[in-house]
JSON list of C-alpha atoms in Angstrom, two decimals:
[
{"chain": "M", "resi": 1, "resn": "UNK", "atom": "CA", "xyz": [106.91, -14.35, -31.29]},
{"chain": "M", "resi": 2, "resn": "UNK", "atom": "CA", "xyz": [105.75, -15.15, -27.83]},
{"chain": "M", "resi": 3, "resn": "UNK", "atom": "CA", "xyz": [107.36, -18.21, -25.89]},
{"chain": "M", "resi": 4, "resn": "UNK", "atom": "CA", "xyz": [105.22, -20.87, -25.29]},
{"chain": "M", "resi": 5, "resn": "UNK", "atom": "CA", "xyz": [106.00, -21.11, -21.47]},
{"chain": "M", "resi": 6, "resn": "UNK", "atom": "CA", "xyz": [104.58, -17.33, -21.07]},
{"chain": "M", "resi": 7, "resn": "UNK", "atom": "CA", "xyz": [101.59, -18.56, -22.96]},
{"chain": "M", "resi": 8, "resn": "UNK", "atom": "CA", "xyz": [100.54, -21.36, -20.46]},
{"chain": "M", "resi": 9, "resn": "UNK", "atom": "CA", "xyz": [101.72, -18.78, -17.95]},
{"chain": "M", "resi": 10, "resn": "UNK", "atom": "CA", "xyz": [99.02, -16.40, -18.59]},
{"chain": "M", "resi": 11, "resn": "UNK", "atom": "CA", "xyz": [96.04, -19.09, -19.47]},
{"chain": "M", "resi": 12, "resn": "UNK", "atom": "CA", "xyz": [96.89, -20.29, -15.65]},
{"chain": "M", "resi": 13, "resn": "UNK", "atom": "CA", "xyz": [96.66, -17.29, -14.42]},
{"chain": "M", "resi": 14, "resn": "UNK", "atom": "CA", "xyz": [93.47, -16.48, -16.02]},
{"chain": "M", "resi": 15, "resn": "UNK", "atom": "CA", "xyz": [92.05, -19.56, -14.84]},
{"chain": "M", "resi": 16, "resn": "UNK", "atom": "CA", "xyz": [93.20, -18.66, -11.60]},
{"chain": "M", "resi": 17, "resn": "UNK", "atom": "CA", "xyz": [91.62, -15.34, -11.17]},
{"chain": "M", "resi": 18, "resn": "UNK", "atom": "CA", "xyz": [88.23, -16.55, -13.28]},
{"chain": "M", "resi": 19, "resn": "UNK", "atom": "CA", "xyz": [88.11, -19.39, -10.20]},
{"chain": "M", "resi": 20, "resn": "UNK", "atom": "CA", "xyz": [88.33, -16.38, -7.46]},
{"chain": "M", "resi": 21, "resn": "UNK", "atom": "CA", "xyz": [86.12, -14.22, -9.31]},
{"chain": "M", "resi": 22, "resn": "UNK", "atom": "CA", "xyz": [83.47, -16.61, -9.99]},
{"chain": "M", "resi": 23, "resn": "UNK", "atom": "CA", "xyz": [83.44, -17.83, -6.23]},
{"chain": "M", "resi": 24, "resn": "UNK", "atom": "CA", "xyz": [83.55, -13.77, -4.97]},
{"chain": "M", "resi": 25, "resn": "UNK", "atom": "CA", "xyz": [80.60, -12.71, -7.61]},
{"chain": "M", "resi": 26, "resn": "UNK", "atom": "CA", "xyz": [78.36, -15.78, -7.29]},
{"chain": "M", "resi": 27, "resn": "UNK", "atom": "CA", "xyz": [78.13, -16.56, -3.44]},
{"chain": "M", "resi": 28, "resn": "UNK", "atom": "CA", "xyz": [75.32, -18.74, -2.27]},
{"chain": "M", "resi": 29, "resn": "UNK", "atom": "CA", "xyz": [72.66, -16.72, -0.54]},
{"chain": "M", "resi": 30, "resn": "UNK", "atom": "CA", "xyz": [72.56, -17.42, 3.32]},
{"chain": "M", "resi": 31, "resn": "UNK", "atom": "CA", "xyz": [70.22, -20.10, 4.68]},
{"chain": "M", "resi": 32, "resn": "UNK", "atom": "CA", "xyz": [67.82, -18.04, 7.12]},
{"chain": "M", "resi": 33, "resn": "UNK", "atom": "CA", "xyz": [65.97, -20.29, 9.98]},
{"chain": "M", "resi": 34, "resn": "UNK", "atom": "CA", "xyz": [62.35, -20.23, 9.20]},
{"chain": "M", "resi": 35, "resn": "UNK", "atom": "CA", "xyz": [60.01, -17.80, 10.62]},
{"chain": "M", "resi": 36, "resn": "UNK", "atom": "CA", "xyz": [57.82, -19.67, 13.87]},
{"chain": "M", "resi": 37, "resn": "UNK", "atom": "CA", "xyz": [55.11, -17.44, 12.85]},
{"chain": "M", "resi": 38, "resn": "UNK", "atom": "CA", "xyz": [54.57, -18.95, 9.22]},
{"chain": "M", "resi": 39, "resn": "UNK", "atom": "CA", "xyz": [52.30, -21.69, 8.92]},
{"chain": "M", "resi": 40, "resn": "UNK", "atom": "CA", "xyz": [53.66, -24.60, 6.55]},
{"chain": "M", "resi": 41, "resn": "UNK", "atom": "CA", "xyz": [52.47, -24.24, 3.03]},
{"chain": "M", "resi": 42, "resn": "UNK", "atom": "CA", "xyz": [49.04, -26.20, 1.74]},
{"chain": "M", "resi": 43, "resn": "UNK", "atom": "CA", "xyz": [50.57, -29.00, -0.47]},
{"chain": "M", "resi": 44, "resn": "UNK", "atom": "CA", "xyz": [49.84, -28.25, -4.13]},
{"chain": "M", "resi": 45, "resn": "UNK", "atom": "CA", "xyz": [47.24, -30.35, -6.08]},
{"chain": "M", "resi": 46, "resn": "UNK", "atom": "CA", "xyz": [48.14, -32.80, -7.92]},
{"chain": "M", "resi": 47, "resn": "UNK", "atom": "CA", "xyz": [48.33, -32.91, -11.60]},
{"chain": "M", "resi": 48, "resn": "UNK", "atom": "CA", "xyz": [48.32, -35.70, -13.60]},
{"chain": "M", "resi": 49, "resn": "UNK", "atom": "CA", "xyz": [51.31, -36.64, -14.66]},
{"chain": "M", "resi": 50, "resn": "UNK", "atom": "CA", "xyz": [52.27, -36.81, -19.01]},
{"chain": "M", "resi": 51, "resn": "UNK", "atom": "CA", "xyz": [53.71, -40.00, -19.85]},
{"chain": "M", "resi": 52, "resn": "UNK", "atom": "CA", "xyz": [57.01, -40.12, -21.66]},
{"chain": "M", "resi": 53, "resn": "UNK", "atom": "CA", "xyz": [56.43, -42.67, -23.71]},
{"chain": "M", "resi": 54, "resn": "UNK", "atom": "CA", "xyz": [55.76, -41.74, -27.65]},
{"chain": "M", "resi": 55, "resn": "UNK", "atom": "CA", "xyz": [52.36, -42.93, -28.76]},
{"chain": "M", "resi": 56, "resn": "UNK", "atom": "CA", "xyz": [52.18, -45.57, -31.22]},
{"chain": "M", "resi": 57, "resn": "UNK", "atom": "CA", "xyz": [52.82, -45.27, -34.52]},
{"chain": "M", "resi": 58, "resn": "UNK", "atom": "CA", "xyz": [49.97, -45.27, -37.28]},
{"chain": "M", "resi": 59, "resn": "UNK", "atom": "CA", "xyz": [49.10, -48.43, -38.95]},
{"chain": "M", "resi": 60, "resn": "UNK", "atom": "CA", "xyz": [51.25, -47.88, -42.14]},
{"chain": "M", "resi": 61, "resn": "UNK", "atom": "CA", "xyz": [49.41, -47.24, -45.61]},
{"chain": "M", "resi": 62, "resn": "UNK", "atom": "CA", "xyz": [48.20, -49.98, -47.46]},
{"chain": "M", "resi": 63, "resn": "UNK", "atom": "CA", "xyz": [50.37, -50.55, -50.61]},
{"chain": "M", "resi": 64, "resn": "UNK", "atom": "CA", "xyz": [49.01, -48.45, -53.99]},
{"chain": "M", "resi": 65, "resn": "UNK", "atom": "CA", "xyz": [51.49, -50.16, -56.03]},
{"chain": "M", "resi": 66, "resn": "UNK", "atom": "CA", "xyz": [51.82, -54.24, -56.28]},
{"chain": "M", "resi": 67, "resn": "UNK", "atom": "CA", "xyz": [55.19, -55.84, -56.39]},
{"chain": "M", "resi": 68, "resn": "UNK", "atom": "CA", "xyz": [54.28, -57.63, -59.60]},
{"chain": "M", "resi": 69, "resn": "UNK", "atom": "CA", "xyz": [54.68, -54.12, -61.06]},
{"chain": "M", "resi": 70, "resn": "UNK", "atom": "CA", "xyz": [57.75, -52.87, -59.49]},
{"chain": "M", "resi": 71, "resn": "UNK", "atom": "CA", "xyz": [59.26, -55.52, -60.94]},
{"chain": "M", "resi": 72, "resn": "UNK", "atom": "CA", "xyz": [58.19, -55.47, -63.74]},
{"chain": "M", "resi": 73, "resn": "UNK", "atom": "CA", "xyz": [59.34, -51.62, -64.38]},
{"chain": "M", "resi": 74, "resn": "UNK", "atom": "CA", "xyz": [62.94, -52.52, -62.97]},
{"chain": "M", "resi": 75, "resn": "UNK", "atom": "CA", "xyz": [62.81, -55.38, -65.81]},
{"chain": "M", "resi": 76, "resn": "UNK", "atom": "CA", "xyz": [62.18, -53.07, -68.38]},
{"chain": "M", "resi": 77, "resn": "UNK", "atom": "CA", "xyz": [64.24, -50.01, -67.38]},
{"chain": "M", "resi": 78, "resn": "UNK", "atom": "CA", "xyz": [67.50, -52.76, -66.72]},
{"chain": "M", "resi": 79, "resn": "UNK", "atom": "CA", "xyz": [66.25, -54.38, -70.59]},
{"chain": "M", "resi": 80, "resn": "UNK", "atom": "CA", "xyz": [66.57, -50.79, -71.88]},
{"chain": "M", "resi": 81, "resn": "UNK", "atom": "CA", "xyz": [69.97, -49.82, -70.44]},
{"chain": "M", "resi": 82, "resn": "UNK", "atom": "CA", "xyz": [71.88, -53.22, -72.15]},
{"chain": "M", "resi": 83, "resn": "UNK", "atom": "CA", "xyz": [70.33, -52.16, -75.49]},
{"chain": "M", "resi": 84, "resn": "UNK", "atom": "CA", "xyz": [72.34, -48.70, -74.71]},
{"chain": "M", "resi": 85, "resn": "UNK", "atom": "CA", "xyz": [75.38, -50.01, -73.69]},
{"chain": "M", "resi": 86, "resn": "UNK", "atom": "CA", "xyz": [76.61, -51.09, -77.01]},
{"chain": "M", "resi": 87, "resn": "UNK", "atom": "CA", "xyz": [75.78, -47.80, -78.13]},
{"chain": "M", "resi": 88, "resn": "UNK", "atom": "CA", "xyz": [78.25, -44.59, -77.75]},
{"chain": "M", "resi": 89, "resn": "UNK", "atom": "CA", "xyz": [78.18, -42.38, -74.13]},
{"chain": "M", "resi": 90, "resn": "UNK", "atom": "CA", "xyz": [75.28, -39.80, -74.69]},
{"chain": "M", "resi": 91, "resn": "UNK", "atom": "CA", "xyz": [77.22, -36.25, -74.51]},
{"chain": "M", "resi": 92, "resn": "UNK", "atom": "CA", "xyz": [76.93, -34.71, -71.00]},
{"chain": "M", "resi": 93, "resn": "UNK", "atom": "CA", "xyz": [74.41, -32.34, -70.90]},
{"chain": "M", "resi": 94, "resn": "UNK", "atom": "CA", "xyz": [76.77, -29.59, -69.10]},
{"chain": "M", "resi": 95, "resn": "UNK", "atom": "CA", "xyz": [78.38, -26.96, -71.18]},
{"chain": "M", "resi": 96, "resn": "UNK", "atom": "CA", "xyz": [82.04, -26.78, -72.30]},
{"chain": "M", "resi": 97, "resn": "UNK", "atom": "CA", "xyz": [83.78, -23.95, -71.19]},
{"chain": "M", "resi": 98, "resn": "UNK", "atom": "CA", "xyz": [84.89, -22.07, -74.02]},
{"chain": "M", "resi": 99, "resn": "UNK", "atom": "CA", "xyz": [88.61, -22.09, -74.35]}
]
């Protein structure tokens, strides 16, 4: 087993050296004074600009089914479950496991 202390020992460490190596590898590039010779760049034309707002939604679909008859089907379906529950559980329809 490893102590712990030589554990956070080396992740230090490796932070350490990732922090130098990092800083040694990926150096800014020097800034260079600008040529006199160059004239300054045209301007770029402008493009219209996309909006970042989401379009509207679409107007939502008109209603196929009435209330009258959802209601009605939820009446009947609950009607039909109390005349079961008197009844005995329906077996599952999942197999036994033979034994």
């Amino acid at each position: 087993m490893v102590p712990t202390w030589t554990l956070l020992a080396a992740l230090a460490a490796g932070l350490i050296l990732g922090a130098l190596g990092s800083r040694l590898l990926f150096r800014p590039a020097a800034v260079t004074a600008p040529a006199q010779d160059v004239p300054p760049a045209a301007p770029a034309p402008a493009t219209p600009v996309a909006s970042n707002e989401p379009s509207p939604p679409p107007p939502p679909e008109p209603s196929r089914i009435s209330m009258e008859d959802v209601l009605s089907e939820l009446e009947h379906r609950y009607q039909g479950r109390q005349a079961d529950k008197p009844a005995e559980k329906r077996p599952s329809s999942r197999r036994r496991r033979p034994q």
